[in-house]
Amino acid sequence: MMSLEFEVPVKRLNNVMGVILREDSKLQWVYYREDTQSVVVRTTVSKNALQTFLLRLASAVDVPVEVTIVDERETGRAIHEAFLLRVDVSEGSYPVVILLLYNVSKFYPDTIIVGTSSDAPQELVDTVLKLTIGKVNLLETEKVRSSIVDGGLFIQLRANVPSTSDKEIVLV
């Protein structure tokens, strides 16, 4: 199981709870932040259901959300992140998930999964693949595969993790 934590406006809580109840997910806790009129939610989801869960969550919240994902492993803990957003193109507005997996480096993702509706136009995919998320320019990634799962189109990308041997390190 993977632990997910994210913050959404309190008016979106019912939508979020609907996704949690319908999906293979377990609610751990909800924290209300009066100062921002938002709630911080922690839930768990199976590794197999992560991508579709995030896409359904992006559809339900309808606002940009950053999700922190903790993957507990026998060898330790991996921290991943996802960005949920809506992208407008000429044919409409579509939910998009950009999942950054940090399996090799703690500071640079090695695997990126872009998810959206399976009926999304090519214009949307092209627009999303031109984005830069933090240090990662999606145009500079290599497409590994794409698949349609439960009504979602998921494109797996491989990022070239910069190695420290490529850079000169100077200690002062």
Coordinates of N, CA and C in Angstrom, one line a residue:
M1 N 0.8 -1.2 0.0 CA 0.0 0.0 0.0 C 0.9 1.2 0.0
M2 N 0.4 2.3 -0.7 CA 1.1 3.5 -0.7 C 0.2 4.6 0.0
S3 N 0.9 5.4 0.7 CA 0.2 6.5 1.5 C 0.3 7.8 0.7
L4 N -0.9 8.4 0.6 CA -1.0 9.6 -0.2 C -1.5 10.8 0.7
E5 N -0.9 11.9 0.6 CA -1.3 13.1 1.4 C -1.4 14.3 0.5
F6 N -2.5 15.0 0.6 CA -2.8 16.2 -0.3 C -3.7 17.1 0.4
E7 N -3.8 18.3 -0.1 CA -4.6 19.4 0.5 C -5.6 19.9 -0.6
V8 N -6.9 20.0 -0.2 CA -7.9 20.5 -1.2 C -8.8 21.5 -0.4
P9 N -9.4 22.3 -1.2 CA -10.4 23.2 -0.6 C -11.5 22.4 0.1
V10 N -12.0 22.9 1.2 CA -13.0 22.1 2.0 C -14.3 21.9 1.2
K11 N -14.6 22.8 0.2 CA -15.8 22.6 -0.6 C -15.6 21.4 -1.6
R12 N -14.4 20.9 -1.7 CA -14.1 19.7 -2.6 C -14.1 18.4 -1.8
L13 N -14.2 18.5 -0.5 CA -14.1 17.3 0.4 C -15.1 16.2 0.0
N14 N -16.3 16.5 -0.3 CA -17.3 15.5 -0.6 C -16.9 14.8 -1.9
N15 N -16.4 15.5 -2.9 CA -15.9 14.9 -4.1 C -14.8 13.9 -3.9
V16 N -13.8 14.3 -3.0 CA -12.7 13.5 -2.7 C -13.1 12.3 -1.9
M17 N -14.0 12.4 -1.0 CA -14.5 11.3 -0.2 C -15.2 10.3 -1.1
G18 N -15.9 10.8 -2.1 CA -16.6 9.9 -3.1 C -15.6 9.0 -3.8
V19 N -14.5 9.6 -4.2 CA -13.4 8.8 -4.9 C -12.8 7.8 -4.0
I20 N -12.5 8.2 -2.7 CA -11.9 7.3 -1.8 C -12.9 6.1 -1.5
L21 N -14.2 6.4 -1.4 CA -15.1 5.3 -1.1 C -15.3 4.4 -2.3
R22 N -15.3 4.9 -3.5 CA -15.5 4.1 -4.7 C -14.2 3.3 -5.1
E23 N -13.1 3.7 -4.8 CA -11.8 3.1 -5.2 C -11.3 2.2 -4.1
D24 N -10.3 1.5 -4.4 CA -9.6 0.6 -3.5 C -8.7 1.4 -2.6
S25 N -9.3 2.2 -1.7 CA -8.5 3.1 -0.9 C -9.1 3.1 0.6
K26 N -8.2 3.5 1.5 CA -8.6 3.6 2.9 C -8.2 4.9 3.4
L27 N -9.2 5.6 4.0 CA -8.9 6.9 4.6 C -8.2 6.7 5.9
Q28 N -7.1 7.5 6.1 CA -6.4 7.4 7.4 C -6.8 8.6 8.3
W29 N -6.8 9.8 7.8 CA -7.2 10.9 8.5 C -7.5 12.1 7.6
V30 N -8.2 13.1 8.2 CA -8.5 14.4 7.5 C -8.3 15.5 8.6
Y31 N -7.5 16.5 8.2 CA -7.2 17.6 9.1 C -7.8 18.9 8.5
Y32 N -8.6 19.6 9.2 CA -9.2 20.8 8.7 C -8.3 22.0 9.1
R33 N -8.0 22.8 8.1 CA -7.2 24.0 8.3 C -8.1 25.2 8.1
E34 N -8.5 25.8 9.2 CA -9.5 26.9 9.2 C -8.9 28.1 8.5
D35 N -7.6 28.4 8.7 CA -6.9 29.6 8.1 C -7.0 29.6 6.6
T36 N -7.0 28.4 5.9 CA -7.0 28.4 4.5 C -8.3 27.8 3.9
Q37 N -9.3 27.4 4.8 CA -10.5 26.8 4.4 C -10.3 25.6 3.5
S38 N -9.3 24.8 4.0 CA -9.0 23.6 3.3 C -8.8 22.4 4.2
V39 N -8.7 21.2 3.6 CA -8.5 20.0 4.4 C -7.3 19.3 3.8
V40 N -6.5 18.7 4.8 CA -5.4 17.9 4.4 C -5.9 16.4 4.6
V41 N -5.7 15.6 3.5 CA -6.3 14.3 3.6 C -5.1 13.3 3.4
R42 N -5.1 12.2 4.3 CA -4.2 11.1 4.1 C -5.0 9.9 3.9
T43 N -4.6 9.2 2.8 CA -5.3 7.9 2.5 C -4.3 6.9 2.0
T44 N -4.6 5.7 1.9 CA -3.8 4.7 1.3 C -4.4 4.0 0.1
V45 N -3.6 3.6 -0.8 CA -4.1 3.0 -2.0 C -3.1 1.9 -2.4
S46 N -3.6 0.9 -3.1 CA -2.6 -0.2 -3.5 C -1.8 0.4 -4.7
K47 N -0.6 -0.2 -4.8 CA 0.3 0.3 -5.8 C -0.3 0.1 -7.2
N48 N -1.1 -1.0 -7.4 CA -1.7 -1.3 -8.7 C -2.8 -0.3 -9.1
A49 N -3.4 0.3 -8.1 CA -4.5 1.2 -8.3 C -4.1 2.7 -8.3
L50 N -2.8 2.9 -8.0 CA -2.4 4.3 -7.8 C -2.7 5.2 -9.0
Q51 N -2.4 4.8 -10.2 CA -2.6 5.7 -11.4 C -4.0 6.0 -11.6
T52 N -4.9 5.0 -11.6 CA -6.3 5.3 -11.9 C -6.9 6.1 -10.7
F53 N -6.5 5.8 -9.5 CA -7.0 6.6 -8.3 C -6.6 8.1 -8.5
L54 N -5.4 8.4 -8.9 CA -5.0 9.8 -9.0 C -5.8 10.4 -10.1
L55 N -6.0 9.7 -11.2 CA -6.8 10.3 -12.3 C -8.2 10.6 -11.9
R56 N -8.8 9.7 -11.2 CA -10.2 9.9 -10.7 C -10.2 11.1 -9.7
L57 N -9.2 11.2 -8.9 CA -9.1 12.3 -7.9 C -8.9 13.6 -8.7
A58 N -8.1 13.6 -9.7 CA -8.0 14.9 -10.5 C -9.3 15.3 -11.2
S59 N -10.1 14.3 -11.6 CA -11.4 14.6 -12.2 C -12.3 15.2 -11.1
A60 N -12.2 14.7 -9.9 CA -13.1 15.1 -8.8 C -12.8 16.4 -8.2
V61 N -11.5 16.7 -8.0 CA -11.2 18.0 -7.3 C -11.3 19.2 -8.2
D62 N -11.0 19.0 -9.5 CA -11.1 20.1 -10.5 C -10.3 21.4 -10.2
V63 N -9.3 21.2 -9.3 CA -8.3 22.3 -9.0 C -6.9 21.7 -9.0
P64 N -5.9 22.5 -9.2 CA -4.5 22.0 -9.1 C -4.2 21.5 -7.7
V65 N -3.7 20.3 -7.6 CA -3.3 19.7 -6.3 C -2.0 19.0 -6.4
E66 N -1.2 19.1 -5.4 CA 0.1 18.4 -5.3 C -0.1 17.3 -4.3
V67 N 0.3 16.1 -4.7 CA 0.1 14.9 -3.8 C 1.5 14.3 -3.5
T68 N 1.7 14.1 -2.2 CA 2.9 13.4 -1.7 C 2.6 12.0 -1.5
I69 N 3.5 11.1 -2.1 CA 3.2 9.7 -2.0 C 4.4 9.0 -1.3
V70 N 4.1 8.2 -0.3 CA 5.1 7.5 0.5 C 4.9 6.0 0.1
D71 N 6.0 5.4 -0.3 CA 6.1 4.0 -0.7 C 7.0 3.3 0.3
E72 N 6.4 2.6 1.2 CA 7.2 1.8 2.2 C 7.6 0.5 1.6
R73 N 8.9 0.3 1.6 CA 9.5 -0.9 1.1 C 10.4 -1.6 2.1
E74 N 10.7 -2.8 1.8 CA 11.6 -3.6 2.7 C 13.0 -2.9 2.8
T75 N 13.4 -2.3 1.7 CA 14.7 -1.6 1.7 C 14.7 -0.2 2.2
G76 N 13.5 0.3 2.5 CA 13.4 1.7 3.0 C 12.2 2.3 2.5
R77 N 12.2 3.6 2.5 CA 11.0 4.4 2.1 C 11.4 5.2 0.9
A78 N 10.4 5.2 -0.1 CA 10.6 6.1 -1.3 C 9.5 7.1 -1.2
I79 N 9.9 8.4 -1.5 CA 8.9 9.5 -1.6 C 8.7 9.9 -3.0
H80 N 7.5 9.8 -3.5 CA 7.2 10.2 -4.9 C 6.2 11.4 -4.8
E81 N 5.9 12.0 -5.9 CA 4.9 13.1 -5.9 C 4.1 13.0 -7.2
A82 N 2.9 13.6 -7.1 CA 2.1 13.7 -8.3 C 1.4 15.1 -8.3
F83 N 1.2 15.6 -9.5 CA 0.5 16.8 -9.7 C -0.8 16.6 -10.5
L84 N -1.9 17.0 -9.9 CA -3.2 16.8 -10.5 C -3.7 18.2 -11.0
L85 N -4.1 18.3 -12.2 CA -4.5 19.5 -12.8 C -5.5 19.3 -13.9
R86 N -6.0 20.4 -14.4 CA -6.9 20.4 -15.6 C -6.2 21.2 -16.7
V87 N -6.3 20.7 -17.9 CA -5.6 21.3 -19.0 C -6.7 21.6 -20.0
D88 N -6.8 22.9 -20.4 CA -7.7 23.4 -21.4 C -7.1 23.3 -22.8
V89 N -7.9 22.7 -23.7 CA -7.5 22.7 -25.1 C -8.7 23.1 -25.9
S90 N -8.6 23.2 -27.2 CA -9.7 23.7 -28.0 C -11.0 22.8 -27.9
E91 N -10.8 21.5 -27.6 CA -12.0 20.6 -27.5 C -12.6 20.5 -26.1
G92 N -11.9 21.2 -25.1 CA -12.5 21.1 -23.8 C -11.4 21.1 -22.7
S93 N -11.9 20.8 -21.5 CA -11.0 20.8 -20.4 C -10.9 19.3 -19.9
Y94 N -9.7 18.9 -19.6 CA -9.4 17.5 -19.3 C -8.6 17.3 -18.0
P95 N -8.9 16.3 -17.2 CA -8.0 16.1 -16.0 C -6.7 15.5 -16.4
V96 N -5.6 15.9 -15.7 CA -4.3 15.3 -16.1 C -3.6 15.0 -14.8
V97 N -2.9 13.9 -14.7 CA -2.0 13.5 -13.6 C -0.6 13.4 -14.1
I98 N 0.3 14.0 -13.4 CA 1.7 13.8 -13.7 C 2.4 13.2 -12.5
L99 N 2.7 12.0 -12.6 CA 3.2 11.2 -11.5 C 4.7 11.1 -11.6
L100 N 5.5 11.6 -10.6 CA 6.9 11.5 -10.7 C 7.4 10.5 -9.7
L101 N 8.1 9.4 -10.2 CA 8.6 8.4 -9.3 C 10.1 8.5 -9.1
Y102 N 10.5 8.5 -7.9 CA 11.9 8.6 -7.5 C 12.5 7.3 -7.0
N103 N 12.8 6.4 -7.9 CA 13.3 5.1 -7.5 C 14.8 5.0 -7.5
V104 N 15.5 5.8 -8.3 CA 16.9 5.8 -8.4 C 17.6 6.9 -7.6
S105 N 17.0 8.1 -7.7 CA 17.5 9.3 -7.1 C 16.5 9.9 -6.2
K106 N 16.9 10.4 -5.0 CA 15.9 11.1 -4.2 C 15.6 12.5 -4.7
F107 N 16.3 13.0 -5.7 CA 16.2 14.4 -6.1 C 15.7 14.6 -7.5
Y108 N 15.7 13.5 -8.3 CA 15.3 13.6 -9.7 C 14.6 12.3 -10.1
P109 N 13.3 12.5 -10.6 CA 12.5 11.3 -10.9 C 13.1 10.5 -12.1
D110 N 13.1 9.2 -12.0 CA 13.5 8.4 -13.1 C 12.4 7.9 -14.0
T111 N 11.2 7.8 -13.4 CA 10.0 7.4 -14.2 C 8.9 8.5 -14.0
I112 N 8.3 8.8 -15.1 CA 7.2 9.8 -15.1 C 6.0 9.2 -15.8
I113 N 4.9 9.3 -15.2 CA 3.7 8.7 -15.8 C 2.7 9.9 -16.0
V114 N 2.3 10.1 -17.2 CA 1.3 11.1 -17.5 C 0.0 10.4 -17.8
G115 N -1.1 10.8 -17.0 CA -2.4 10.2 -17.2 C -3.5 11.2 -17.5
T116 N -4.4 10.8 -18.4 CA -5.5 11.7 -18.7 C -6.7 10.8 -19.2
S117 N -7.8 11.4 -19.6 CA -8.9 10.6 -20.1 C -8.5 9.9 -21.4
S118 N -9.1 8.7 -21.6 CA -8.7 7.9 -22.8 C -9.3 8.5 -24.0
D119 N -10.2 9.4 -23.9 CA -10.8 10.1 -25.1 C -10.2 11.5 -25.3
A120 N -9.1 11.8 -24.6 CA -8.4 13.1 -24.8 C -7.9 13.2 -26.2
P121 N -8.0 14.4 -26.8 CA -7.4 14.6 -28.1 C -5.9 14.7 -28.1
Q122 N -5.3 14.4 -29.2 CA -3.8 14.5 -29.3 C -3.3 15.8 -28.9
E123 N -4.1 16.9 -29.2 CA -3.6 18.2 -28.8 C -3.4 18.3 -27.3
L124 N -4.2 17.7 -26.5 CA -3.9 17.7 -25.1 C -2.6 17.0 -24.7
V125 N -2.4 15.8 -25.3 CA -1.2 15.0 -25.0 C 0.0 15.9 -25.4
D126 N 0.0 16.5 -26.6 CA 1.1 17.3 -27.1 C 1.3 18.5 -26.1
T127 N 0.3 19.1 -25.6 CA 0.4 20.2 -24.7 C 1.0 19.8 -23.4
V128 N 0.6 18.7 -22.8 CA 1.1 18.2 -21.6 C 2.6 17.8 -21.7
L129 N 2.9 17.2 -22.8 CA 4.3 16.7 -23.0 C 5.3 17.9 -23.2
K130 N 4.8 19.1 -23.4 CA 5.7 20.3 -23.5 C 5.9 21.0 -22.1
L131 N 5.3 20.5 -21.1 CA 5.4 21.1 -19.8 C 6.8 20.8 -19.1
T132 N 7.1 21.7 -18.2 CA 8.3 21.5 -17.4 C 7.8 21.5 -15.9
I133 N 8.1 20.4 -15.2 CA 7.7 20.2 -13.8 C 8.9 20.2 -13.0
G134 N 9.1 21.3 -12.2 CA 10.4 21.4 -11.5 C 11.6 21.4 -12.4
K135 N 12.5 20.4 -12.2 CA 13.7 20.3 -13.0 C 13.5 19.4 -14.2
V136 N 12.3 18.9 -14.4 CA 12.0 17.9 -15.4 C 11.3 18.6 -16.6
N137 N 11.9 18.6 -17.8 CA 11.3 19.0 -19.0 C 10.8 17.8 -19.7
L138 N 9.5 17.6 -19.8 CA 8.9 16.4 -20.3 C 9.3 16.2 -21.8
L139 N 9.6 17.2 -22.5 CA 10.1 17.1 -23.9 C 11.4 16.3 -24.0
E140 N 12.2 16.3 -22.9 CA 13.5 15.7 -22.9 C 13.5 14.3 -22.3
T141 N 12.3 13.7 -22.1 CA 12.1 12.3 -21.7 C 11.9 11.4 -22.8
E142 N 12.1 10.1 -22.5 CA 11.9 9.1 -23.5 C 10.6 8.3 -23.3
K143 N 9.8 8.2 -24.3 CA 8.5 7.4 -24.1 C 8.8 5.9 -24.0
V144 N 8.3 5.3 -23.0 CA 8.5 3.9 -22.8 C 7.3 3.1 -23.4
R145 N 6.2 3.5 -23.0 CA 4.9 2.9 -23.4 C 3.7 3.7 -23.1
S146 N 2.6 3.4 -23.7 CA 1.3 4.0 -23.3 C 0.3 2.9 -23.2
S147 N -0.7 3.1 -22.4 CA -1.7 2.0 -22.2 C -3.0 2.7 -21.8
I148 N -4.1 2.0 -22.0 CA -5.4 2.5 -21.6 C -5.9 1.5 -20.5
V149 N -6.2 2.1 -19.3 CA -6.6 1.3 -18.2 C -7.8 2.0 -17.5
D150 N -8.9 1.3 -17.4 CA -10.1 1.8 -16.7 C -10.5 3.2 -17.2
G151 N -10.5 3.5 -18.5 CA -10.9 4.7 -19.1 C -9.9 5.8 -19.0
G152 N -8.7 5.5 -18.6 CA -7.6 6.5 -18.6 C -6.4 6.1 -19.5
L153 N -5.9 7.1 -20.2 CA -4.7 6.9 -21.0 C -3.5 7.3 -20.2
F154 N -2.5 6.3 -20.0 CA -1.3 6.5 -19.2 C -0.1 6.3 -20.1
I155 N 0.7 7.4 -20.1 CA 2.0 7.4 -20.9 C 3.1 7.3 -19.9
Q156 N 3.9 6.3 -20.0 CA 5.1 6.1 -19.2 C 6.3 6.7 -19.9
L157 N 7.0 7.6 -19.2 CA 8.2 8.2 -19.7 C 9.4 7.9 -18.9
R158 N 10.6 7.8 -19.5 CA 11.8 7.6 -18.7 C 12.6 8.9 -18.8
A159 N 13.0 9.4 -17.6 CA 13.8 10.6 -17.5 C 15.3 10.1 -17.4
N160 N 16.2 10.9 -18.0 CA 17.6 10.7 -17.8 C 18.0 11.3 -16.5
V161 N 18.3 10.5 -15.5 CA 18.7 11.0 -14.2 C 20.1 11.5 -14.3
P162 N 20.3 12.8 -14.0 CA 21.7 13.4 -14.1 C 22.6 12.7 -13.0
S163 N 23.8 12.3 -13.5 CA 24.7 11.7 -12.5 C 25.7 12.8 -12.1
T164 N 26.2 12.6 -10.8 CA 27.2 13.6 -10.3 C 28.5 13.5 -11.0
S165 N 28.8 12.3 -11.7 CA 30.0 12.2 -12.4 C 30.1 13.1 -13.7
D166 N 28.9 13.5 -14.1 CA 28.9 14.4 -15.3 C 29.2 15.9 -14.9
K167 N 29.3 16.2 -13.6 CA 29.5 17.5 -13.2 C 30.8 17.6 -12.4
E168 N 31.5 18.6 -12.5 CA 32.6 18.8 -11.6 C 32.2 19.3 -10.3
I169 N 32.7 18.7 -9.3 CA 32.3 19.1 -7.9 C 33.5 19.8 -7.3
V170 N 33.3 21.0 -6.8 CA 34.3 21.7 -6.2 C 33.9 22.0 -4.7
L171 N 34.8 21.6 -3.8 CA 34.5 21.8 -2.4 C 35.4 22.9 -1.9
V172 N 34.8 23.9 -1.2 CA 35.6 25.0 -0.8 C 35.7 25.0 0.7

